[in-house]
Coordinates of C-alpha atoms and ligand atoms in Angstrom, one line a residue:
M222 CA 32.5 -8.5 -219.8
A223 CA 32.3 -9.4 -216.1
P224 CA 30.0 -7.4 -213.9
S225 CA 31.7 -4.4 -212.3
S226 CA 31.9 -6.3 -208.9
A227 CA 34.2 -8.9 -210.6
V228 CA 36.6 -6.4 -212.1
D229 CA 40.2 -7.0 -211.1
Y230 CA 41.9 -3.7 -210.4
G231 CA 45.2 -5.4 -209.6
V232 CA 47.4 -3.9 -212.3
Y233 CA 45.6 -0.8 -213.5
L234 CA 47.2 1.0 -216.4
V235 CA 46.6 4.7 -216.9
T236 CA 47.7 5.9 -220.3
D237 CA 49.7 9.0 -221.0
S238 CA 50.1 10.4 -224.5
T239 CA 52.5 13.3 -223.7
P240 CA 55.7 13.1 -225.7
A241 CA 57.9 13.0 -222.5
I242 CA 56.3 9.7 -221.5
L243 CA 55.0 8.1 -224.8
G244 CA 57.8 9.3 -227.0
D245 CA 57.1 8.4 -230.6
K246 CA 55.6 5.1 -229.8
D247 CA 52.0 4.0 -230.6
L248 CA 49.8 4.0 -227.6
V249 CA 47.5 1.2 -228.8
D250 CA 50.6 -0.9 -229.3
I251 CA 51.9 -0.2 -225.8
V252 CA 48.5 -1.1 -224.3
R253 CA 48.4 -4.3 -226.3
Q254 CA 51.8 -5.3 -224.9
A255 CA 50.8 -4.3 -221.4
L256 CA 47.7 -6.5 -221.7
R257 CA 49.8 -9.4 -222.8
G258 CA 51.9 -8.9 -219.7
G259 CA 48.8 -9.1 -217.5
V260 CA 47.4 -5.6 -217.0
T261 CA 43.9 -6.1 -215.6
C262 CA 42.3 -2.7 -216.2
V263 CA 43.0 0.2 -218.5
Q264 CA 42.2 3.9 -218.2
Y265 CA 42.5 6.1 -221.2
R266 CA 43.6 9.5 -220.1
E267 CA 44.0 12.3 -222.6
K268 CA 44.0 16.1 -222.3
L269 CA 41.5 17.4 -224.7
T270 CA 42.3 20.7 -226.3
G271 CA 39.2 21.1 -228.6
D272 CA 40.8 20.2 -231.8
N273 CA 41.8 16.6 -230.8
H274 CA 38.3 15.5 -229.7
A275 CA 37.6 13.4 -232.8
A276 CA 41.1 11.9 -232.7
A277 CA 40.6 11.0 -229.0
I278 CA 37.3 9.2 -229.8
E279 CA 39.0 7.3 -232.6
K280 CA 41.9 6.3 -230.2
A281 CA 39.4 5.3 -227.5
R282 CA 37.7 3.0 -230.0
K283 CA 40.9 1.3 -231.0
L284 CA 41.9 0.9 -227.4
H285 CA 38.5 -0.6 -226.6
A286 CA 38.9 -3.2 -229.4
V287 CA 42.2 -4.3 -227.8
T288 CA 41.0 -4.4 -224.2
K289 CA 37.8 -6.2 -225.2
E290 CA 39.8 -8.9 -226.8
A291 CA 41.7 -9.3 -223.6
G292 CA 38.6 -9.3 -221.5
V293 CA 39.7 -6.2 -219.6
P294 CA 37.6 -3.1 -218.9
L295 CA 38.4 0.2 -220.5
L296 CA 37.6 3.3 -218.5
I297 CA 37.8 6.9 -219.9
N298 CA 39.3 9.6 -217.8
D299 CA 36.9 12.6 -217.3
H300 CA 35.2 12.5 -220.6
V301 CA 31.9 10.7 -219.9
D302 CA 30.7 11.6 -223.4
I303 CA 33.5 9.5 -225.0
A304 CA 32.6 6.5 -222.8
V305 CA 29.0 6.8 -223.8
E306 CA 29.9 7.2 -227.5
I307 CA 32.1 4.1 -227.7
G308 CA 30.2 2.0 -225.2
C309 CA 33.2 1.1 -223.0
E310 CA 33.0 -0.2 -219.5
G311 CA 33.1 3.1 -217.6
V312 CA 34.9 6.3 -216.5
H313 CA 37.2 7.6 -214.0
I314 CA 36.4 11.1 -212.6
G315 CA 38.1 13.5 -210.3
Q316 CA 36.5 15.2 -207.3
D317 CA 36.5 18.4 -209.4
D318 CA 35.2 16.9 -212.6
M319 CA 31.7 16.6 -213.9
G320 CA 29.4 15.5 -211.2
F321 CA 29.0 11.9 -210.2
E322 CA 25.2 12.0 -210.4
Q323 CA 25.4 13.3 -214.0
A324 CA 27.9 10.6 -215.0
R325 CA 25.7 7.9 -213.5
K326 CA 22.7 9.3 -215.3
L327 CA 24.5 9.3 -218.7
L328 CA 26.2 5.9 -218.2
G329 CA 23.4 3.9 -216.6
P330 CA 23.6 1.7 -213.5
D331 CA 25.9 -1.0 -214.8
K332 CA 28.9 1.0 -215.9
I333 CA 32.0 1.5 -213.7
I334 CA 32.6 4.9 -212.2
G335 CA 35.8 5.4 -210.3
V336 CA 36.6 8.6 -208.4
T337 CA 39.9 10.1 -207.3
A338 CA 40.3 10.7 -203.5
S339 CA 43.2 12.2 -201.7
S340 CA 41.7 12.6 -198.3
K341 CA 39.4 10.7 -195.9
E342 CA 36.7 13.2 -196.6
E343 CA 37.0 12.9 -200.4
A344 CA 37.0 9.1 -200.1
L345 CA 33.9 8.9 -197.9
K346 CA 32.1 11.4 -200.1
A347 CA 32.9 9.3 -203.2
C348 CA 31.7 6.1 -201.4
E349 CA 28.5 7.8 -200.4
M350 CA 27.8 8.8 -203.9
G351 CA 28.2 5.2 -205.0
A352 CA 31.7 5.0 -206.6
D353 CA 32.6 1.5 -207.8
Y354 CA 36.2 2.1 -206.8
L355 CA 38.5 4.9 -205.6
G356 CA 41.9 6.0 -207.1
I357 CA 43.7 7.0 -203.9
G358 CA 46.7 9.2 -204.0
T359 CA 49.0 10.8 -204.8
V360 CA 51.3 8.3 -203.1
Y361 CA 54.6 9.8 -204.4
A362 CA 55.3 13.0 -206.4
T363 CA 55.6 12.3 -210.1
A364 CA 56.3 14.1 -213.3
T365 CA 53.3 12.7 -215.0
K366 CA 50.6 14.4 -213.0
K367 CA 51.4 18.0 -212.3
D368 CA 48.3 19.0 -210.4
T369 CA 49.1 16.9 -207.4
K370 CA 47.1 18.5 -204.7
S371 CA 48.6 16.5 -202.0
I372 CA 51.3 13.8 -201.6
I373 CA 49.8 11.5 -198.9
G374 CA 52.4 8.7 -198.9
T375 CA 51.5 5.1 -197.8
S376 CA 50.4 6.2 -194.3
G377 CA 47.9 8.5 -195.9
V378 CA 46.5 5.7 -198.0
R379 CA 46.3 3.5 -194.9
D380 CA 44.3 6.1 -193.0
I381 CA 41.9 6.4 -195.9
L382 CA 41.4 2.6 -196.0
S383 CA 40.8 2.5 -192.3
A384 CA 38.3 5.4 -192.5
M385 CA 36.4 3.5 -195.3
V386 CA 36.1 0.4 -193.1
A387 CA 35.0 2.5 -190.1
A388 CA 32.3 4.1 -192.2
G389 CA 31.0 0.8 -193.6
Y390 CA 32.6 1.1 -197.0
G391 CA 35.1 -1.7 -196.6
H392 CA 33.6 -3.4 -199.8
V393 CA 34.4 -0.4 -202.1
R394 CA 37.4 -1.3 -204.3
T395 CA 40.6 0.8 -204.2
V396 CA 43.8 1.4 -206.1
C397 CA 46.6 3.8 -205.3
I398 CA 48.3 6.1 -207.8
G399 CA 51.3 8.3 -208.0
G400 CA 54.9 7.2 -208.6
L401 CA 54.2 3.5 -208.6
N402 CA 56.6 1.2 -210.4
A403 CA 58.1 -2.3 -210.2
S404 CA 60.6 -1.2 -207.6
N405 CA 58.1 0.0 -205.0
T406 CA 54.8 -1.7 -205.7
A407 CA 55.3 -4.6 -203.2
A408 CA 56.4 -2.3 -200.4
V409 CA 53.6 0.2 -201.1
L410 CA 50.9 -2.5 -201.0
A411 CA 52.3 -3.9 -197.8
Q412 CA 52.8 -0.5 -196.1
S413 CA 49.4 0.9 -197.1
A414 CA 47.4 -2.1 -195.9
S415 CA 45.2 -1.3 -192.9
P416 CA 44.3 -4.1 -190.5
K417 CA 40.9 -4.7 -192.1
K418 CA 41.4 -3.5 -195.7
S419 CA 44.1 -3.7 -198.3
L420 CA 44.4 -2.0 -201.7
D421 CA 43.0 -4.0 -204.6
G422 CA 45.8 -2.9 -206.8
V423 CA 48.1 -0.2 -208.2
A424 CA 47.5 2.4 -210.9
V425 CA 50.6 2.8 -213.0
V426 CA 51.4 5.3 -215.7
S427 CA 55.0 6.0 -216.9
A428 CA 56.4 2.8 -215.4
I429 CA 54.5 0.9 -218.1
V430 CA 53.9 3.5 -220.9
A431 CA 57.6 4.6 -221.0
A432 CA 59.0 1.1 -220.5
D433 CA 61.2 -0.6 -223.1
D434 CA 59.2 -3.7 -222.5
P435 CA 55.7 -2.9 -221.2
A436 CA 54.7 -6.6 -221.1
A437 CA 57.7 -7.5 -218.8
V438 CA 57.0 -4.6 -216.4
S439 CA 53.3 -5.6 -216.3
R440 CA 54.2 -9.2 -215.5
D441 CA 56.5 -8.0 -212.7
L442 CA 53.8 -5.8 -211.3
L443 CA 51.2 -8.6 -211.6
G444 CA 53.4 -11.0 -209.6
Q445 CA 53.8 -8.4 -206.8
V446 CA 50.1 -7.7 -206.7
I447 CA 49.1 -11.4 -206.4
A448 CA 51.8 -11.9 -203.7
A449 CA 50.3 -9.0 -201.8
R450 CA 46.9 -10.7 -201.8
I451 CA 48.3 -13.8 -199.9
P452 CA 48.1 -12.6 -196.3
D453 CA 44.4 -11.4 -196.6
V454 CA 43.4 -14.9 -197.8
I455 CA 45.2 -16.7 -195.0
K456 CA 43.9 -14.1 -192.4
K457 CA 40.4 -14.7 -193.6
V458 CA 40.7 -18.5 -193.2
A459 CA 42.0 -18.0 -189.7
E460 CA 39.1 -15.7 -188.9
T461 CA 36.3 -17.7 -190.4
T462 CA 37.4 -21.4 -189.9
P463 CA 35.8 -22.6 -193.1
L464 CA 34.6 -26.1 -193.5
S465 CA 36.9 -28.2 -195.7
H466 CA 34.8 -31.2 -196.8
N467 CA 37.1 -33.9 -198.0
M468 CA 35.8 -36.8 -200.1
T469 CA 38.8 -38.8 -199.7
N470 CA 40.9 -41.9 -200.3
L471 CA 41.9 -43.8 -197.2
V472 CA 45.7 -43.4 -197.3
V473 CA 46.2 -40.1 -195.6
Q474 CA 42.9 -39.1 -194.1
N475 CA 44.4 -38.3 -190.7
F476 CA 47.3 -36.2 -192.1
A477 CA 44.9 -34.3 -194.4
A478 CA 42.6 -33.5 -191.5
N479 CA 45.5 -32.3 -189.4
V480 CA 46.7 -30.0 -192.2
A481 CA 43.3 -28.6 -192.5
L482 CA 43.3 -27.8 -188.8
A483 CA 46.8 -26.3 -188.9
V484 CA 45.9 -23.8 -191.7
G485 CA 42.8 -22.8 -189.8
A486 CA 40.0 -24.8 -191.6
S487 CA 37.5 -27.1 -190.1
P488 CA 37.9 -30.6 -191.7
I489 CA 35.2 -33.1 -192.3
M490 CA 36.0 -36.4 -194.0
A491 CA 32.6 -37.5 -195.4
N492 CA 32.2 -39.7 -198.4
Y493 CA 28.5 -40.3 -198.4
G494 CA 26.9 -38.2 -201.2
E495 CA 23.6 -37.8 -199.5
E496 CA 25.2 -35.7 -196.8
A497 CA 26.6 -33.2 -199.2
S498 CA 23.6 -31.0 -199.7
D499 CA 23.5 -30.2 -196.0
L500 CA 27.2 -29.8 -195.7
A501 CA 27.3 -27.5 -198.8
K502 CA 25.2 -25.0 -197.0
L503 CA 27.8 -24.5 -194.3
G504 CA 29.9 -22.0 -196.3
G505 CA 32.9 -24.2 -196.9
A506 CA 34.5 -26.0 -199.8
L507 CA 34.6 -29.5 -201.1
V508 CA 37.6 -31.5 -202.2
V509 CA 37.0 -34.4 -204.5
N510 CA 40.0 -36.6 -204.3
M511 CA 40.2 -39.5 -206.7
G512 CA 42.8 -41.4 -204.8
T513 CA 40.5 -44.4 -204.6
V514 CA 37.9 -44.8 -207.3
T515 CA 34.9 -47.1 -207.0
P516 CA 31.6 -47.0 -208.8
D517 CA 29.9 -46.1 -205.5
G518 CA 32.5 -43.5 -204.8
L519 CA 32.0 -41.9 -208.1
K520 CA 28.3 -41.7 -207.6
N521 CA 28.9 -40.0 -204.2
Y522 CA 31.4 -37.5 -205.8
K523 CA 28.9 -36.5 -208.5
Q524 CA 26.1 -36.1 -206.0
A525 CA 28.4 -33.9 -203.8
L526 CA 29.6 -31.9 -206.7
E527 CA 26.1 -31.1 -207.8
A528 CA 25.2 -30.1 -204.2
Y529 CA 28.1 -27.7 -203.9
N530 CA 27.5 -26.2 -207.3
A531 CA 23.9 -25.6 -206.4
A532 CA 24.9 -23.9 -203.2
G533 CA 27.5 -21.7 -205.0
R534 CA 30.3 -23.2 -203.0
P535 CA 33.8 -24.0 -204.5
V536 CA 34.9 -27.5 -205.4
V537 CA 38.5 -28.6 -205.7
L538 CA 39.2 -31.5 -208.0
D539 CA 42.3 -33.6 -207.2
P540 CA 42.4 -36.2 -210.0
V541 CA 44.9 -38.5 -208.3
G542 CA 46.4 -40.9 -210.8
A543 CA 44.0 -39.7 -213.5
G544 CA 45.8 -41.2 -216.4
A545 CA 46.8 -44.5 -214.7
T546 CA 43.9 -46.6 -215.7
S547 CA 40.9 -46.4 -218.1
V548 CA 38.6 -46.5 -215.1
R549 CA 40.2 -43.3 -213.8
R550 CA 40.2 -41.6 -217.2
D551 CA 36.6 -42.4 -217.5
A552 CA 35.9 -41.1 -213.9
V553 CA 37.6 -37.8 -214.8
K554 CA 35.3 -37.4 -217.8
Q555 CA 32.2 -38.2 -215.8
L556 CA 33.2 -35.7 -213.1
L557 CA 34.0 -32.9 -215.6
A558 CA 30.6 -33.5 -217.2
A559 CA 28.8 -33.5 -213.9
G560 CA 29.7 -30.0 -212.7
R561 CA 32.0 -27.1 -212.2
F562 CA 35.3 -27.1 -210.4
A563 CA 36.7 -23.9 -208.9
I564 CA 40.2 -25.4 -208.8
I565 CA 41.7 -28.4 -210.6
K566 CA 44.9 -29.5 -208.9
G567 CA 47.3 -32.2 -210.1
N568 CA 50.8 -33.2 -211.3
E569 CA 51.8 -32.9 -214.9
G570 CA 50.3 -36.3 -215.9
E571 CA 47.1 -35.7 -214.1
I572 CA 46.6 -32.2 -215.6
Q573 CA 47.4 -33.6 -219.1
T574 CA 44.8 -36.3 -218.6
V575 CA 42.2 -33.8 -217.5
H576 CA 43.1 -31.7 -220.5
G577 CA 42.1 -34.6 -222.7
A578 CA 45.4 -36.1 -223.5
T579 CA 45.3 -39.8 -223.3
I580 CA 48.7 -40.5 -222.0
Q581 CA 49.6 -43.7 -220.2
Q582 CA 50.7 -43.2 -216.6
R583 CA 52.6 -45.5 -214.4
G584 CA 51.2 -45.6 -210.9
V585 CA 50.0 -42.2 -209.6
D586 CA 53.3 -40.4 -209.6
S587 CA 54.1 -38.8 -212.9
T588 CA 57.4 -38.5 -214.7
S589 CA 58.2 -35.1 -216.1
S590 CA 58.2 -34.7 -219.9
L591 CA 56.9 -31.3 -220.8
S592 CA 59.1 -28.2 -220.9
F593 CA 58.4 -25.3 -218.6
D594 CA 56.8 -23.3 -221.5
Q595 CA 54.7 -26.3 -222.4
K596 CA 53.4 -26.7 -218.9
A597 CA 52.6 -23.0 -218.7
S598 CA 50.6 -23.3 -221.9
L599 CA 48.9 -26.4 -220.6
V600 CA 47.7 -24.9 -217.3
S601 CA 46.5 -21.7 -219.1
A602 CA 44.7 -23.7 -221.8
L603 CA 43.0 -26.0 -219.4
A604 CA 42.0 -23.1 -217.2
R605 CA 40.3 -21.4 -220.2
Q606 CA 38.8 -24.6 -221.3
R607 CA 37.2 -25.4 -217.9
S608 CA 36.8 -21.8 -216.6
S609 CA 38.7 -23.0 -213.5
V610 CA 41.9 -22.2 -211.8
V611 CA 44.4 -24.9 -212.6
L612 CA 47.3 -25.7 -210.2
L613 CA 50.0 -27.9 -211.7
T614 CA 52.3 -29.2 -209.0
G615 CA 56.0 -30.0 -209.4
K616 CA 59.3 -28.6 -208.3
T617 CA 57.9 -25.3 -209.6
D618 CA 54.2 -25.1 -209.1
L619 CA 52.2 -23.3 -211.9
V620 CA 48.8 -21.6 -211.2
S621 CA 46.6 -20.1 -213.9
D622 CA 43.1 -18.8 -214.5
G623 CA 43.6 -18.8 -218.2
R624 CA 44.5 -15.1 -218.3
R625 CA 47.1 -14.8 -215.5
T626 CA 49.7 -17.5 -215.0
F627 CA 52.1 -17.7 -212.0
R628 CA 55.0 -19.8 -211.0
V629 CA 55.5 -20.6 -207.3
D630 CA 59.0 -21.6 -206.4
N631 CA 58.5 -22.7 -202.8
G632 CA 58.5 -26.1 -201.2
H633 CA 61.1 -28.7 -200.2
E634 CA 62.0 -32.2 -201.4
M635 CA 61.1 -33.6 -198.0
L636 CA 57.4 -33.2 -199.1
G637 CA 58.0 -35.9 -201.8
M638 CA 59.1 -38.4 -199.1
I639 CA 55.8 -38.5 -197.3
T640 CA 52.6 -40.0 -198.6
G641 CA 49.7 -37.7 -199.2
T642 CA 51.4 -34.3 -199.3
G643 CA 50.0 -33.6 -202.7
C644 CA 46.6 -34.4 -201.3
T645 CA 47.0 -32.1 -198.3
L646 CA 48.0 -29.3 -200.7
G647 CA 44.5 -29.8 -202.1
T648 CA 43.1 -29.5 -198.6
T649 CA 45.0 -26.3 -198.0
V650 CA 43.9 -24.8 -201.2
S651 CA 40.3 -25.7 -200.5
A652 CA 40.4 -23.8 -197.2
M653 CA 41.6 -20.7 -199.1
A654 CA 39.0 -21.2 -201.8
A655 CA 36.3 -21.3 -199.2
V656 CA 36.9 -17.7 -198.2
V657 CA 36.8 -16.2 -201.7
P658 CA 33.8 -13.9 -201.9
K659 CA 31.5 -14.0 -205.0
G660 CA 33.4 -12.5 -207.9
G661 CA 36.6 -12.6 -205.8
D662 CA 40.0 -13.8 -206.9
M663 CA 40.1 -17.6 -206.8
L664 CA 43.5 -17.5 -208.4
A665 CA 44.9 -15.5 -205.5
A666 CA 43.4 -18.1 -203.1
A667 CA 45.2 -20.9 -205.0
V668 CA 48.4 -19.0 -205.0
A669 CA 48.1 -18.2 -201.3
G670 CA 47.5 -21.9 -200.3
T671 CA 50.4 -23.0 -202.5
A672 CA 52.8 -20.4 -201.2
M673 CA 51.9 -21.0 -197.6
F674 CA 52.3 -24.8 -198.0
G675 CA 55.7 -24.4 -199.7
V676 CA 57.1 -21.9 -197.2
A677 CA 55.9 -24.1 -194.3
A678 CA 57.8 -27.0 -195.8
E679 CA 61.0 -24.9 -196.3
R680 CA 60.9 -23.6 -192.7
A681 CA 60.2 -27.1 -191.3
A682 CA 63.0 -28.7 -193.2
G683 CA 65.4 -26.0 -191.9
R684 CA 64.6 -26.7 -188.3
P685 CA 67.5 -28.3 -186.4
E686 CA 65.4 -31.1 -184.9
V687 CA 64.3 -32.3 -188.4
R688 CA 66.5 -35.2 -189.5
G689 CA 64.2 -36.9 -192.0
P690 CA 60.6 -37.5 -193.1
G691 CA 59.5 -38.7 -189.7
T692 CA 60.5 -35.6 -187.8
F693 CA 59.5 -33.4 -190.8
V694 CA 55.8 -34.2 -190.6
P695 CA 55.2 -32.7 -187.1
A696 CA 57.5 -29.7 -187.8
F697 CA 55.5 -29.1 -191.1
L698 CA 52.2 -29.1 -189.2
D699 CA 53.7 -26.7 -186.7
E700 CA 55.0 -24.3 -189.4
L701 CA 51.6 -24.2 -191.1
Y702 CA 50.0 -23.4 -187.8
L703 CA 52.7 -20.8 -187.0
I704 CA 52.3 -19.1 -190.3
R705 CA 48.6 -18.9 -189.9
K706 CA 48.9 -17.5 -186.4
A707 CA 51.5 -14.9 -187.3
T708 CA 49.5 -13.8 -190.4
A709 CA 46.3 -13.5 -188.3
E710 CA 48.2 -11.3 -185.9
G711 CA 49.6 -9.1 -188.7
D712 CA 53.2 -10.5 -188.5
L713 CA 54.0 -10.9 -192.2
G714 CA 57.8 -11.6 -192.0
W715 CA 57.4 -15.0 -193.6
L716 CA 56.2 -13.4 -196.8
T717 CA 59.9 -12.6 -197.6
L718 CA 60.3 -16.3 -198.3
V719 CA 57.4 -16.4 -200.8
N720 CA 58.6 -16.7 -204.4
V721 CA 55.8 -16.0 -206.8
K722 CA 56.2 -14.6 -210.3
A723 CA 53.9 -14.0 -213.2
V724 CA 55.0 -16.0 -216.3
E725 CA 54.7 -15.4 -220.0
V726 CA 52.5 -17.9 -221.8
S727 CA 53.1 -18.5 -225.4
E728 CA 50.2 -19.0 -227.8
Q729 CA 49.8 -22.6 -228.6
Ligands
NAG1 C1 60.1 4.1 -208.7 O1 59.4 5.2 -208.0 C2 60.0 5.8 -207.0 C3 59.0 6.7 -206.3 O2 58.4 7.5 -207.3 C4 61.3 6.4 -207.5 O3 61.9 7.0 -206.4 C5 62.1 5.4 -208.1 O4 63.3 6.0 -208.7 C6 61.4 4.6 -209.2 N1 62.2 3.5 -209.6 C7 62.4 3.3 -210.9 C8 63.2 2.1 -211.2 O5 61.9 3.9 -211.8
NAG2 C1 41.3 -35.7 -198.2 O1 41.9 -36.7 -197.4 C2 42.5 -37.7 -198.0 C3 43.0 -38.5 -197.0 O2 42.2 -39.6 -197.1 C4 43.5 -37.4 -198.9 O3 44.1 -38.5 -199.5 C5 42.9 -36.6 -199.8 O4 43.9 -36.3 -200.6 C6 42.4 -35.5 -199.1 N1 41.9 -34.7 -200.1 C7 42.3 -33.6 -200.2 C8 42.7 -33.1 -201.5 O5 42.6 -33.0 -199.2

């Protein structure tokens, strides 16, 4: 299980066993379905009456088996003793529950302790005690939690997030709870974001537990949560101007550098491996683009890859034309053996080649042959195999970290009429990867770059002065720049054009 700093609180399921919500369904089965849909964290909440204690421990054990298999933490509401007994990942306690200190003593330093907060004072007190995350609410009145002290709405959540930042607790993770469902999650996440801090996710009860299809609702929520992370990534690129170190082919160097500048990164095109160990220390990301492969180039790539791995900085692999020749197939193998890639980006043929399929490719542009479901399985399988985020480009882009898989339906056919746009997407994504903190969401960064790129293309193509590829290029650079600028200033109107959804991946 990941350390508590790496927990994804995005879609946080809180169970409810009351007949009004659960009905006659089996809770373990509901949780299993929800995990399949993409729930990222589970809290087992049960009112103990005295005679159901043993049954609750038994249920908790069963739930833990299911969450462990999915690689998702299980937290126990209130009952620290049950968490200790079954050895799950932590607890969630209220302000009135058993003291934080005592919970920490019983659980040890590595377990997760979340605390409920419904006011700034409660939030800051919980942060001061050392809470790993806060459950902020109640956002809306609900039938599932009757003891709602206060309904604070999204403005109340925003005030709490601002107060946390002001008090130096901007790093403490947060979810909101109370009346969240698939109809209001996107709006709640947007409205509750303070200028310097957004929620990490939403805690959902009946919208999942009482659903006819818990997996479908979870997927819907997951798509909304990942979309809500897009502006923070782009804002951070705009604020920090990360280095995008591009080891490049010669075809579109100038275009790639201009795209990097437009999205707010600082480009450097440097192909000499010896330089990489110095450049890797500058807090940026490396793009290894295989557009032109030579023995010398490959040696430089490997050297740079090792330097960035050693510095803990992300590397994006763009295996251009990976399947086209045996030289390139071999180059892919050597690169994969030489180090770790945070993101692997390519078209269908390239991703298939990286996955080990030895398919013959004509030129560097692939022809489509896999069904959508097969592509979704492919990106998910490769992501798991390499522990990378995989981005498969096409009319619909697919992005996966092996557990969560998304489709991005943005972009414009004009992109296909210009050389190097695929490569510049790699540059864009590398800028986003560069601002992901340790344990942060690399998948959200890849989605953010892909969505920004696609929306910029749509807006550029729609401009009256754009009549073809020639006029499209400057308009596209302008739109990347304008989206970055607007996002940095908190104007998020362009997000309505983002089309990101979580997809179901069938077992292969
Ligand atoms: C979602 O939650 C809101 C607020 O609690 C509620 O008004 C709305 O009816 C819910 N929508 C659905 C589809 O359940
Ligand atoms: C880096 O720049 C080159 C242009 O030479 C481009 O072909 C290459 O794709 C870029 N790499 C990436 C992924 O940005």
